[in-house]
Amino acid sequence: MDVLISSATMCISPKNPFLVRSARPGSLILPKPRSPANSVRFHRVAVVAAARATAIDLSDPEWKLKYQRDFEERFNIPHITDAFPDAEAIPSTFCLKMRSPTYINNKDRVLLKVINYSSPASAGAVCIDPDCTWIEQWVQRAGPRENIYFRPEDVKAAIVTCGGLCPGLNDVIRLIVITLEIYGVKNIVGIPFGYRGFSDKNLPEIPLSRKVVQNIHLSGGSLLGVSRGGPTVTEIVDSMEERGINMLFVLGGNGTHAGANAIHNECVKRRMKVAVVGVPKTIDNDILHMDKTFGFDTAVEEAQRAINSAYIEAHSAYHGIGVVKLMGRSSGFIAMQASLASGQVDICLIPEVPFNFHGPDGVLKHLNYLIETKGSAVVCVAEGAGQSFLENTNAKDASGNKVLGDIGVHIQQETKKYFKENGVAADVKYIDPTYMIRAVRANASDGILCTVLGQNAVHGAFAGYSGITVGIINNHYAYLPIPEVNAYDKSVDPNSRMWHRCLTSTGQPDFL
Ligand SMILES: Nc1ncnc2c1ncn2[C@@H]1O[C@H](COP(=O)(O)OP(=O)(O)O)[C@@H](O)[C@H]1O
Ligand SMILES: O=P(O)(O)OC[C@H]1O[C@](O)(COP(=O)(O)O)[C@@H](O)[C@@H]1O
Ligand SMILES: [Mg+2]
């Protein structure tokens, strides 16, 4: 198992075999905006596309081929041999009791988009050209490789969890540690309290082993602790050098991944042979390209309790109105899915869909109609919705994220005022379950997702990839370059089938 084999002789090249360098064509051509809400999204997506691409020359008979090559280049994942062409590969030390593992071929790919839209008018269509031509977009399949680029005895692996809490953090930590041990790694540590643990001398590393992590998934939170803000990338990489860390697993959202990519770039700059691998953690589910991120399913499930309580309160009161605020800084995925799942929500408000409170088409008028016709109502609002109605304090948290105003309190106050002014009785109850939801342990479906992501993160690091993250795409697992998943926040498309299903379920009109 310990024989070194030259990458030039035995090792399958980790680089993309189809990769051909080309100019960067390919701005996205999107369906004509159909509503103000869609035009916001159109603008955002188009800007992102324009920033990274020049227009496609459709008169060029090769345009499709060029687009595909450009895509391959963008989604090619960085490898240690980029900086160290002579890095040696050894046969994998990943082994299972009683049976030989099967390996992923470096040429294996996962299809990113699976719908062939026949026209730009087709629901949810995102097209590359005016005819909505089908273009295959492939990304790299995750999993164990036959050859690895680290000797387990030379590895010091570190795990860090950053940002806010999310169900499943402990499940991912657990599987990273267990998988590292199966490869033969003995030196595994946790960095306490996010990136802060790299610079705070009062926070010692936490030694990790299968014994330590065996049961941590039985509770929520993070064994290692989390934080926002912290040291600079230079300070983090200085600390990694000092500690001899050569594998870093970073669990966090878009901010954490921006940090992870900067750490990867700094390591390359300093010619450190290090693998930096992210596992996307965002309860808001706003990371690009993935079916979902871990913790999201659990959050939707847990949100049912809050919605059900709001429904019971509203239904049991005379003219009762229950308001529930759910997480979603810039996206309404939790609010939309929880509203759909519960079937008890009459009005769902998300950041992606503008609305008015007042006026003939406003939320309050519809609430009045619901009280008149049903006698009670439930409102589910995402925290990032309706921020334009609130005072902008320009306050930022330690990570630089905008501190939002409380839209739930605002809805409660405005509703009370409106009904009082109109001389109609209304009993308004407001529930904010955010921290109760974030703190629960992962449900079974998230538990499985975390298990697969944790294992694949370790396989990716041993395979020599760095500056990557791992996600579930069309029910398969893939490695993606961090800049591609971090290009902008994923959001709910107001013209998507899913949002339309939500509107069908709630029966709400457009509030504009
Ligand atoms: N652009 C960035 N570059 C480097 N580090 C960042 C960047 N943005 C955020 N971070 C760091 O990442 C960590 C988590 O970021 P935060 O936005 O709080 O959570 P999340 O990763 O869930 O989005 C913080 O320690 C923060 O300092
Ligand atoms: O109060 P905190 O800890 O700053 O967290 C609040 C935020 O955390 C979130 O759950 C998202 O967290 P991340 O940025 O870590 O993904 C948001 O929904 C919410 O706005
Ligand atoms: Mg964030």
Coordinates of C-alpha atoms and ligand atoms in Angstrom, one line a residue:
M1 CA 0.0 0.0 0.0
D2 CA 2.9 2.3 0.6
V3 CA 4.6 2.1 -2.8
L4 CA 4.9 5.5 -4.5
I5 CA 3.9 5.4 -8.1
S6 CA 4.8 8.2 -10.5
S7 CA 1.8 10.2 -11.7
A8 CA 3.4 10.1 -15.2
T9 CA 3.1 6.3 -15.3
M10 CA 0.2 4.9 -13.3
C11 CA -2.0 7.7 -12.3
I12 CA -5.0 8.7 -14.4
S13 CA -4.8 12.4 -15.0
P14 CA -7.2 14.3 -12.7
K15 CA -7.4 17.1 -15.3
N16 CA -10.4 17.4 -17.5
P17 CA -9.7 15.3 -20.6
F18 CA -12.1 17.3 -22.7
L19 CA -10.6 20.6 -21.7
V20 CA -9.6 22.9 -24.6
R21 CA -8.7 26.5 -23.8
S22 CA -11.0 29.0 -25.5
A23 CA -12.2 32.5 -25.2
R24 CA -15.1 33.1 -22.9
P25 CA -18.3 33.2 -24.9
G26 CA -21.8 32.6 -23.7
S27 CA -24.0 35.2 -22.1
L28 CA -27.2 33.8 -20.9
I29 CA -30.3 34.6 -23.0
L30 CA -33.3 34.6 -20.6
P31 CA -37.0 34.7 -21.3
K32 CA -38.4 38.2 -21.6
P33 CA -39.3 39.5 -18.1
R34 CA -43.0 39.0 -17.5
S35 CA -43.4 40.9 -14.2
P36 CA -41.5 43.4 -12.1
A37 CA -40.4 40.6 -9.8
N38 CA -39.0 38.7 -12.7
S39 CA -37.2 41.7 -14.1
V40 CA -35.3 41.9 -10.8
R41 CA -34.1 38.4 -11.2
F42 CA -33.5 38.8 -15.0
H43 CA -31.3 41.8 -14.2
R44 CA -29.3 40.0 -11.5
V45 CA -28.7 36.8 -13.5
A46 CA -28.0 38.7 -16.7
V47 CA -25.5 40.9 -14.9
V48 CA -23.7 37.8 -13.5
A49 CA -23.6 36.2 -16.9
A50 CA -22.4 39.3 -18.6
A51 CA -19.7 39.8 -16.0
R52 CA -18.1 36.5 -16.8
A53 CA -18.8 36.2 -20.5
T54 CA -18.8 37.9 -23.8
A55 CA -21.7 37.6 -26.1
I56 CA -22.1 34.4 -28.1
D57 CA -21.6 34.8 -31.9
L58 CA -24.5 32.7 -33.1
S59 CA -23.3 33.1 -36.7
D60 CA -20.3 31.1 -35.7
P61 CA -21.1 27.4 -36.7
E62 CA -18.9 26.4 -33.8
W63 CA -20.7 28.5 -31.1
K64 CA -22.2 25.5 -29.3
L65 CA -18.9 23.7 -29.1
K66 CA -17.2 26.8 -27.9
Y67 CA -19.9 27.3 -25.2
Q68 CA -19.4 23.7 -24.0
R69 CA -15.6 24.1 -23.9
D70 CA -16.0 27.3 -21.9
F71 CA -18.3 25.6 -19.5
E72 CA -15.9 22.7 -19.1
E73 CA -13.1 25.2 -18.3
R74 CA -15.2 27.1 -15.8
F75 CA -16.2 23.9 -14.0
N76 CA -12.8 22.3 -14.1
I77 CA -11.8 21.7 -10.5
P78 CA -8.3 22.8 -9.3
H79 CA -5.9 20.0 -8.5
I80 CA -2.6 19.9 -6.6
T81 CA -0.8 19.0 -9.8
D82 CA -1.7 22.5 -11.1
A83 CA 0.9 23.9 -8.8
F84 CA 3.0 20.8 -8.3
P85 CA 3.1 19.0 -11.6
D86 CA 5.4 16.4 -10.2
A87 CA 3.2 15.6 -7.2
E88 CA 3.3 11.8 -6.7
A89 CA 0.2 9.6 -6.6
I90 CA -0.1 6.5 -4.5
P91 CA -2.7 3.8 -4.7
S92 CA -5.7 4.7 -2.5
T93 CA -5.5 3.6 1.1
F94 CA -9.3 3.8 1.4
C95 CA -10.5 0.3 2.2
L96 CA -13.6 -1.3 3.5
K97 CA -13.7 -4.4 5.8
M98 CA -14.4 -7.6 3.8
R99 CA -14.8 -5.9 0.4
S100 CA -12.8 -3.8 -2.1
P101 CA -14.2 -0.3 -2.7
T102 CA -15.2 0.6 -6.2
Y103 CA -13.7 3.8 -7.5
I104 CA -14.8 6.8 -9.5
N105 CA -13.1 7.4 -12.8
N106 CA -11.7 10.9 -13.2
K107 CA -13.6 11.1 -16.5
D108 CA -17.0 10.4 -14.8
R109 CA -19.4 13.3 -15.1
V110 CA -22.8 14.4 -13.7
L111 CA -25.3 16.3 -15.9
L112 CA -26.0 19.7 -14.4
K113 CA -29.3 20.5 -16.2
V114 CA -31.7 17.7 -17.0
I115 CA -34.6 19.4 -18.7
N116 CA -34.4 20.0 -22.4
Y117 CA -36.6 23.1 -22.8
S118 CA -38.2 23.1 -26.2
S119 CA -38.9 26.9 -26.1
P120 CA -38.0 29.9 -24.0
A121 CA -41.7 30.2 -23.1
S122 CA -41.5 26.8 -21.4
A123 CA -42.0 27.2 -17.6
G124 CA -38.8 27.8 -15.8
A125 CA -36.7 27.8 -19.0
V126 CA -33.2 29.3 -18.7
C127 CA -31.8 29.4 -22.2
I128 CA -28.4 30.0 -23.7
D129 CA -29.7 31.1 -27.1
P130 CA -33.0 32.4 -28.5
D131 CA -34.0 28.9 -29.7
C132 CA -33.3 27.5 -26.3
T133 CA -30.9 25.0 -27.8
W134 CA -30.1 21.9 -25.7
I135 CA -26.5 22.1 -24.6
E136 CA -25.1 19.4 -22.3
Q137 CA -23.4 20.8 -19.2
W138 CA -21.3 18.3 -17.3
V139 CA -19.7 18.6 -13.9
Q140 CA -17.2 16.3 -12.1
R141 CA -18.5 13.3 -10.2
A142 CA -17.6 13.0 -6.6
G143 CA -16.2 10.0 -4.8
P144 CA -13.1 7.9 -4.0
R145 CA -10.3 7.8 -6.6
E146 CA -7.9 4.9 -7.2
N147 CA -4.9 7.1 -6.7
I148 CA -4.4 9.6 -3.9
Y149 CA -2.0 12.5 -3.5
F150 CA -1.5 12.4 0.3
R151 CA 0.2 9.8 2.4
P152 CA -2.2 9.3 5.4
E153 CA 0.7 9.4 7.9
D154 CA 1.8 12.8 6.6
V155 CA -1.7 14.3 6.9
K156 CA -2.8 16.7 9.6
A157 CA -6.5 17.3 8.9
A158 CA -8.5 20.2 10.4
I159 CA -12.3 20.8 10.3
V160 CA -13.9 24.2 10.9
T161 CA -17.6 25.2 11.1
C162 CA -18.4 28.9 10.3
G163 CA -21.4 31.2 10.1
G164 CA -24.8 30.4 11.7
L165 CA -25.9 27.0 13.0
C166 CA -27.6 24.5 10.7
P167 CA -29.0 21.0 11.4
G168 CA -26.5 18.4 10.3
L169 CA -23.2 20.1 11.1
N170 CA -22.3 17.3 13.6
D171 CA -23.3 14.6 11.1
V172 CA -20.8 16.1 8.5
I173 CA -18.0 16.4 11.1
R174 CA -18.6 12.8 12.2
L175 CA -18.3 11.4 8.7
I176 CA -15.3 13.5 7.8
V177 CA -13.5 12.1 10.9
I178 CA -14.6 8.5 10.3
T179 CA -13.6 8.6 6.6
L180 CA -10.2 10.2 7.3
E181 CA -9.5 7.4 9.8
I182 CA -10.5 4.8 7.2
Y183 CA -7.8 6.3 4.9
G184 CA -5.4 5.9 7.8
V185 CA -5.2 9.5 9.1
K186 CA -4.3 9.7 12.8
N187 CA -3.9 13.5 13.2
I188 CA -7.3 15.1 13.0
V189 CA -8.3 18.3 14.8
G190 CA -11.3 20.6 15.1
I191 CA -10.7 24.4 14.9
P192 CA -13.0 25.9 17.6
F193 CA -15.6 28.6 16.9
G194 CA -15.1 29.1 13.1
Y195 CA -12.2 31.0 11.6
R196 CA -11.8 32.8 14.9
G197 CA -10.2 29.6 16.3
F198 CA -7.2 30.1 13.9
S199 CA -6.2 33.3 15.6
D200 CA -7.5 33.2 19.2
K201 CA -4.6 31.7 21.3
N202 CA -7.1 30.9 24.1
L203 CA -8.9 28.5 21.8
P204 CA -6.9 25.2 21.6
E205 CA -7.5 22.7 18.8
I206 CA -9.9 19.9 19.6
P207 CA -8.4 16.4 18.9
L208 CA -10.9 14.3 16.9
S209 CA -11.3 10.6 16.5
R210 CA -14.1 8.1 15.8
K211 CA -14.4 7.7 19.5
V212 CA -15.0 11.4 20.0
V213 CA -17.5 11.9 17.2
Q214 CA -19.3 8.6 17.4
N215 CA -22.5 10.0 18.9
I216 CA -22.3 13.7 18.1
H217 CA -25.0 13.5 15.4
L218 CA -27.6 12.8 18.1
S219 CA -27.7 16.4 19.0
G220 CA -27.9 19.7 17.0
G221 CA -25.4 22.5 16.9
S222 CA -21.7 22.1 16.2
L223 CA -19.3 20.1 18.4
L224 CA -16.7 22.7 17.3
G225 CA -18.7 25.8 17.8
V226 CA -19.4 28.5 15.1
S227 CA -18.8 32.2 14.7
R228 CA -19.0 35.1 12.3
G229 CA -16.1 37.5 11.5
G230 CA -12.6 36.6 12.6
P231 CA -9.0 36.7 11.3
T232 CA -7.8 37.7 7.8
V233 CA -7.0 35.0 5.2
T234 CA -3.3 35.8 5.7
E235 CA -3.6 35.1 9.4
I236 CA -5.5 31.9 8.8
V237 CA -2.9 30.6 6.4
D238 CA -0.1 31.6 8.7
S239 CA -1.8 29.6 11.4
M240 CA -2.2 26.6 9.1
E241 CA 1.5 26.7 8.3
E242 CA 2.4 27.0 11.9
R243 CA 0.2 24.0 12.9
G244 CA 1.2 21.9 9.8
I245 CA -2.4 21.6 8.6
N246 CA -2.4 20.1 5.0
M247 CA -6.1 19.2 4.7
L248 CA -8.8 21.7 5.7
F249 CA -12.5 20.9 5.6
V250 CA -14.6 24.0 5.8
L251 CA -18.3 23.8 6.6
G252 CA -20.2 27.0 5.9
G253 CA -22.2 29.2 3.6
N254 CA -21.3 31.7 0.9
G255 CA -19.1 33.8 3.3
T256 CA -17.3 30.7 4.5
H257 CA -16.7 29.5 1.0
A258 CA -15.4 32.9 -0.1
G259 CA -12.9 32.5 2.8
A260 CA -12.1 28.9 1.8
N261 CA -11.4 29.9 -1.8
A262 CA -9.1 32.7 -0.6
I263 CA -7.3 30.3 1.7
H264 CA -6.9 27.9 -1.2
N265 CA -5.4 30.7 -3.4
E266 CA -3.1 31.8 -0.6
C267 CA -1.8 28.3 -0.1
V268 CA -1.1 28.0 -3.9
K269 CA 0.6 31.4 -3.8
R270 CA 2.8 30.2 -0.9
R271 CA 3.4 26.8 -2.7
M272 CA 1.8 24.9 0.2
K273 CA 0.7 21.4 -0.7
V274 CA -2.7 21.7 0.9
A275 CA -6.3 20.5 0.1
V276 CA -9.0 22.9 1.0
V277 CA -12.5 21.4 0.6
G278 CA -15.8 23.0 1.4
V279 CA -19.1 21.5 2.4
P280 CA -22.0 23.9 1.8
K281 CA -23.9 24.7 4.9
T282 CA -26.8 27.0 4.4
I283 CA -30.2 26.5 6.0
D284 CA -31.5 29.1 3.6
N285 CA -30.7 26.7 0.7
D286 CA -29.3 29.6 -1.4
I287 CA -26.2 28.0 -2.9
L288 CA -26.1 27.7 -6.6
H289 CA -26.4 24.5 -8.7
M290 CA -27.3 22.1 -5.9
D291 CA -30.6 20.3 -5.5
K292 CA -30.5 21.4 -1.8
T293 CA -28.1 21.9 1.0
F294 CA -28.0 19.9 4.2
G295 CA -30.3 21.2 7.0
F296 CA -32.8 22.6 4.6
D297 CA -35.2 19.6 4.8
T298 CA -35.0 19.6 8.5
A299 CA -35.7 23.3 8.7
V300 CA -38.8 22.9 6.5
E301 CA -40.0 20.0 8.6
E302 CA -39.4 21.9 11.9
A303 CA -41.0 25.0 10.6
Q304 CA -44.3 23.0 10.3
R305 CA -44.5 23.1 14.1
A306 CA -44.4 26.9 14.2
I307 CA -46.9 27.2 11.3
N308 CA -49.2 24.7 13.0
S309 CA -49.0 26.6 16.3
A310 CA -49.8 29.8 14.4
Y311 CA -52.8 28.0 12.7
I312 CA -54.1 26.7 16.0
E313 CA -53.8 30.1 17.7
A314 CA -55.5 31.8 14.7
H315 CA -58.2 29.2 14.3
S316 CA -59.0 29.2 18.0
A317 CA -59.2 33.0 18.4
Y318 CA -62.1 35.2 17.3
H319 CA -60.7 36.8 14.0
G320 CA -57.3 35.3 14.7
I321 CA -54.3 36.0 12.5
G322 CA -51.1 34.0 13.0
V323 CA -47.8 35.4 11.6
V324 CA -44.7 33.2 11.3
K325 CA -41.3 34.5 10.3
L326 CA -38.9 31.9 8.8
M327 CA -35.2 32.2 7.9
G328 CA -34.2 33.3 4.5
R329 CA -31.9 36.4 4.4
S330 CA -32.2 36.8 0.6
S331 CA -34.2 33.8 -0.5
G332 CA -37.6 32.5 0.3
F333 CA -37.0 28.7 -0.1
I334 CA -37.8 27.8 3.5
A335 CA -40.9 30.0 3.6
M336 CA -42.2 28.6 0.2
Q337 CA -41.5 25.0 1.0
A338 CA -42.8 25.2 4.5
S339 CA -46.0 26.9 3.3
L340 CA -46.5 24.2 0.7
A341 CA -45.8 21.4 3.1
S342 CA -48.1 22.7 5.8
G343 CA -51.1 23.5 3.7
Q344 CA -52.2 25.9 6.5
V345 CA -50.7 29.1 5.1
D346 CA -53.0 31.7 3.4
I347 CA -50.3 34.2 2.6
C348 CA -46.6 33.5 1.8
L349 CA -44.3 36.5 1.4
I350 CA -40.7 36.1 0.2
P351 CA -37.9 38.5 -0.7
E352 CA -38.0 37.6 -4.4
V353 CA -41.7 38.7 -4.9
P354 CA -42.4 42.4 -4.2
F355 CA -45.7 43.2 -2.4
N356 CA -47.7 46.1 -1.0
F357 CA -49.2 46.1 2.5
H358 CA -51.7 48.9 1.9
G359 CA -53.9 49.7 -1.1
P360 CA -56.7 47.8 -2.8
D361 CA -54.3 44.9 -3.8
G362 CA -52.3 44.9 -0.6
V363 CA -51.7 42.2 2.0
L364 CA -53.9 43.9 4.6
K365 CA -56.9 44.1 2.2
H366 CA -56.6 40.4 1.6
L367 CA -56.3 39.6 5.3
N368 CA -59.5 41.5 5.8
Y369 CA -61.1 39.4 3.1
L370 CA -59.8 36.2 4.8
I371 CA -61.2 37.3 8.2
E372 CA -64.6 38.0 6.6
T373 CA -64.7 34.8 4.7
K374 CA -62.8 32.3 6.8
G375 CA -62.6 33.9 10.2
S376 CA -58.9 33.4 10.6
A377 CA -55.6 33.5 8.6
V378 CA -52.0 32.4 8.7
V379 CA -49.1 34.5 7.2
C380 CA -45.7 32.9 6.6
V381 CA -43.0 35.5 5.8
A382 CA -39.3 35.0 5.0
E383 CA -37.0 37.3 7.1
G384 CA -35.6 39.1 4.0
A385 CA -39.0 40.0 2.6
G386 CA -40.4 43.5 2.6
Q387 CA -37.2 45.1 3.9
S388 CA -38.0 48.3 2.0
F389 CA -40.9 48.9 4.5
L390 CA -38.4 48.9 7.4
E391 CA -35.9 51.4 8.6
N392 CA -32.4 50.8 7.0
T393 CA -29.9 51.1 9.8
N394 CA -26.9 50.1 7.6
A395 CA -25.8 47.9 10.4
K396 CA -23.6 44.9 9.6
D397 CA -22.8 41.7 11.6
A398 CA -19.2 40.6 12.2
S399 CA -19.1 38.9 8.8
G400 CA -20.3 42.0 7.0
N401 CA -23.8 40.7 6.4
K402 CA -26.6 43.3 6.5
V403 CA -28.6 43.2 9.8
L404 CA -32.2 43.0 8.7
G405 CA -35.2 44.7 10.3
D406 CA -37.9 42.4 11.8
I407 CA -40.5 42.1 9.1
G408 CA -42.6 39.8 11.4
V409 CA -43.0 42.5 14.0
H410 CA -43.8 45.0 11.3
I411 CA -46.6 42.8 9.9
Q412 CA -48.0 42.2 13.3
Q413 CA -48.0 46.0 14.1
E414 CA -49.4 47.0 10.7
T415 CA -52.1 44.4 10.9
K416 CA -53.2 45.4 14.4
K417 CA -53.3 49.1 13.3
Y418 CA -55.2 48.4 10.1
F419 CA -58.0 46.3 11.8
K420 CA -58.3 48.8 14.7
E421 CA -58.6 51.7 12.3
N422 CA -61.3 49.8 10.4
G423 CA -63.2 49.0 13.6
V424 CA -62.8 45.2 13.0
A425 CA -61.6 42.9 15.8
A426 CA -58.4 41.0 15.1
D427 CA -56.3 38.9 17.4
V428 CA -52.7 38.9 15.9
K429 CA -50.1 36.4 17.2
Y430 CA -46.5 36.5 16.0
I431 CA -44.1 33.5 16.2
D432 CA -40.3 33.7 15.3
P433 CA -39.0 30.1 15.6
T434 CA -35.6 30.8 13.9
Y435 CA -33.2 29.7 16.7
M436 CA -35.5 26.8 17.7
I437 CA -35.4 25.5 14.1
R438 CA -31.6 26.0 13.6
A439 CA -30.7 24.1 16.8
V440 CA -32.5 20.8 16.1
R441 CA -30.6 17.7 15.0
A442 CA -30.8 16.7 11.3
N443 CA -33.8 14.5 10.2
A444 CA -33.2 11.2 8.5
S445 CA -33.0 12.6 4.9
D446 CA -30.5 15.3 5.9
G447 CA -28.6 12.8 8.0
I448 CA -28.0 10.7 4.9
L449 CA -27.1 13.8 2.8
C450 CA -24.6 14.8 5.5
T451 CA -23.1 11.3 5.5
V452 CA -22.5 11.3 1.8
L453 CA -21.2 14.9 1.7
G454 CA -18.8 14.3 4.5
Q455 CA -17.4 11.1 2.9
N456 CA -17.0 12.8 -0.5
A457 CA -15.3 15.8 1.0
V458 CA -12.5 13.5 2.3
H459 CA -12.4 11.6 -1.0
G460 CA -11.9 14.9 -2.8
A461 CA -9.1 16.0 -0.6
F462 CA -7.2 12.7 -0.9
A463 CA -7.7 12.8 -4.7
G464 CA -5.7 16.0 -4.6
Y465 CA -8.5 18.5 -5.3
S466 CA -8.5 21.9 -3.6
G467 CA -10.6 25.0 -3.8
I468 CA -13.7 22.8 -4.3
T469 CA -17.0 22.1 -2.7
V470 CA -19.3 19.1 -2.8
G471 CA -23.0 19.0 -3.6
I472 CA -26.0 16.9 -4.6
I473 CA -27.0 17.5 -8.2
N474 CA -30.0 15.7 -9.7
N475 CA -29.6 13.1 -7.0
H476 CA -25.9 12.4 -7.8
Y477 CA -22.9 13.9 -6.0
A478 CA -20.4 16.3 -7.7
Y479 CA -17.4 18.4 -7.0
L480 CA -17.6 22.0 -8.1
P481 CA -15.1 24.9 -8.1
I482 CA -16.0 27.3 -5.3
P483 CA -16.2 30.5 -7.4
E484 CA -19.0 28.9 -9.5
V485 CA -21.2 28.1 -6.6
N486 CA -20.4 31.4 -5.0
A487 CA -21.1 33.6 -8.1
Y488 CA -24.3 34.9 -6.6
D489 CA -27.0 33.7 -4.2
K490 CA -29.6 31.2 -5.5
S491 CA -33.1 32.6 -5.2
V492 CA -36.7 31.5 -5.8
D493 CA -37.8 32.2 -9.4
P494 CA -41.2 34.0 -9.2
N495 CA -42.1 32.4 -12.5
S496 CA -41.0 28.9 -11.5
R497 CA -43.5 26.0 -11.2
M498 CA -42.7 25.7 -7.5
W499 CA -43.7 29.3 -6.7
H500 CA -46.8 28.9 -8.8
R501 CA -47.6 25.7 -6.9
C502 CA -47.2 27.7 -3.7
L503 CA -49.7 30.3 -5.0
T504 CA -52.1 27.5 -5.9
S505 CA -51.9 26.1 -2.4
T506 CA -52.3 29.4 -0.5
G507 CA -54.8 30.9 -3.0
Q508 CA -53.2 34.3 -2.5
P509 CA -53.3 37.0 -5.3
D510 CA -50.4 39.2 -6.4
F511 CA -50.1 42.0 -3.8
L512 CA -49.2 44.7 -6.3
Ligands
LIG1 N1 -15.5 37.5 1.3 C1 -15.0 36.8 2.3 N2 -13.7 36.4 2.3 C2 -13.2 35.8 3.3 N3 -13.9 35.4 4.4 C3 -15.2 35.7 4.5 C4 -15.8 36.4 3.4 N4 -17.1 36.6 3.8 C5 -17.3 36.0 5.0 N5 -16.1 35.5 5.4 C6 -15.9 34.8 6.7 O1 -16.6 33.6 6.6 C7 -17.2 33.3 7.9 C8 -18.7 33.0 7.8 O2 -19.3 34.0 7.0 P1 -20.9 34.3 7.3 O3 -21.3 35.2 6.2 O4 -21.1 34.7 8.7 O5 -21.6 32.9 7.1 P2 -21.9 32.0 5.9 O6 -20.6 31.3 5.6 O7 -22.9 31.0 6.4 O8 -22.4 32.8 4.8 C9 -16.9 34.4 8.8 O9 -15.9 34.1 9.7 C10 -16.5 35.5 7.8 O10 -15.5 36.4 8.4
LIG2 O1 -28.5 35.7 14.3 P1 -27.4 35.1 13.5 O2 -26.6 34.1 14.1 O3 -26.6 36.1 12.8 O4 -28.1 34.3 12.3 C1 -29.2 34.8 11.5 C2 -29.1 34.3 10.1 O5 -28.6 33.0 10.0 C3 -29.3 32.4 8.9 O6 -29.8 31.2 9.3 C4 -28.3 32.1 7.8 O7 -27.1 31.7 8.3 P2 -25.8 31.7 7.4 O8 -25.4 33.0 6.9 O9 -24.7 31.1 8.3 O10 -26.1 30.7 6.3 C5 -30.3 33.3 8.3 O11 -31.4 32.7 8.0 C6 -30.4 34.3 9.4 O12 -30.5 35.6 8.9
MG3 MG -23.9 34.1 4.4

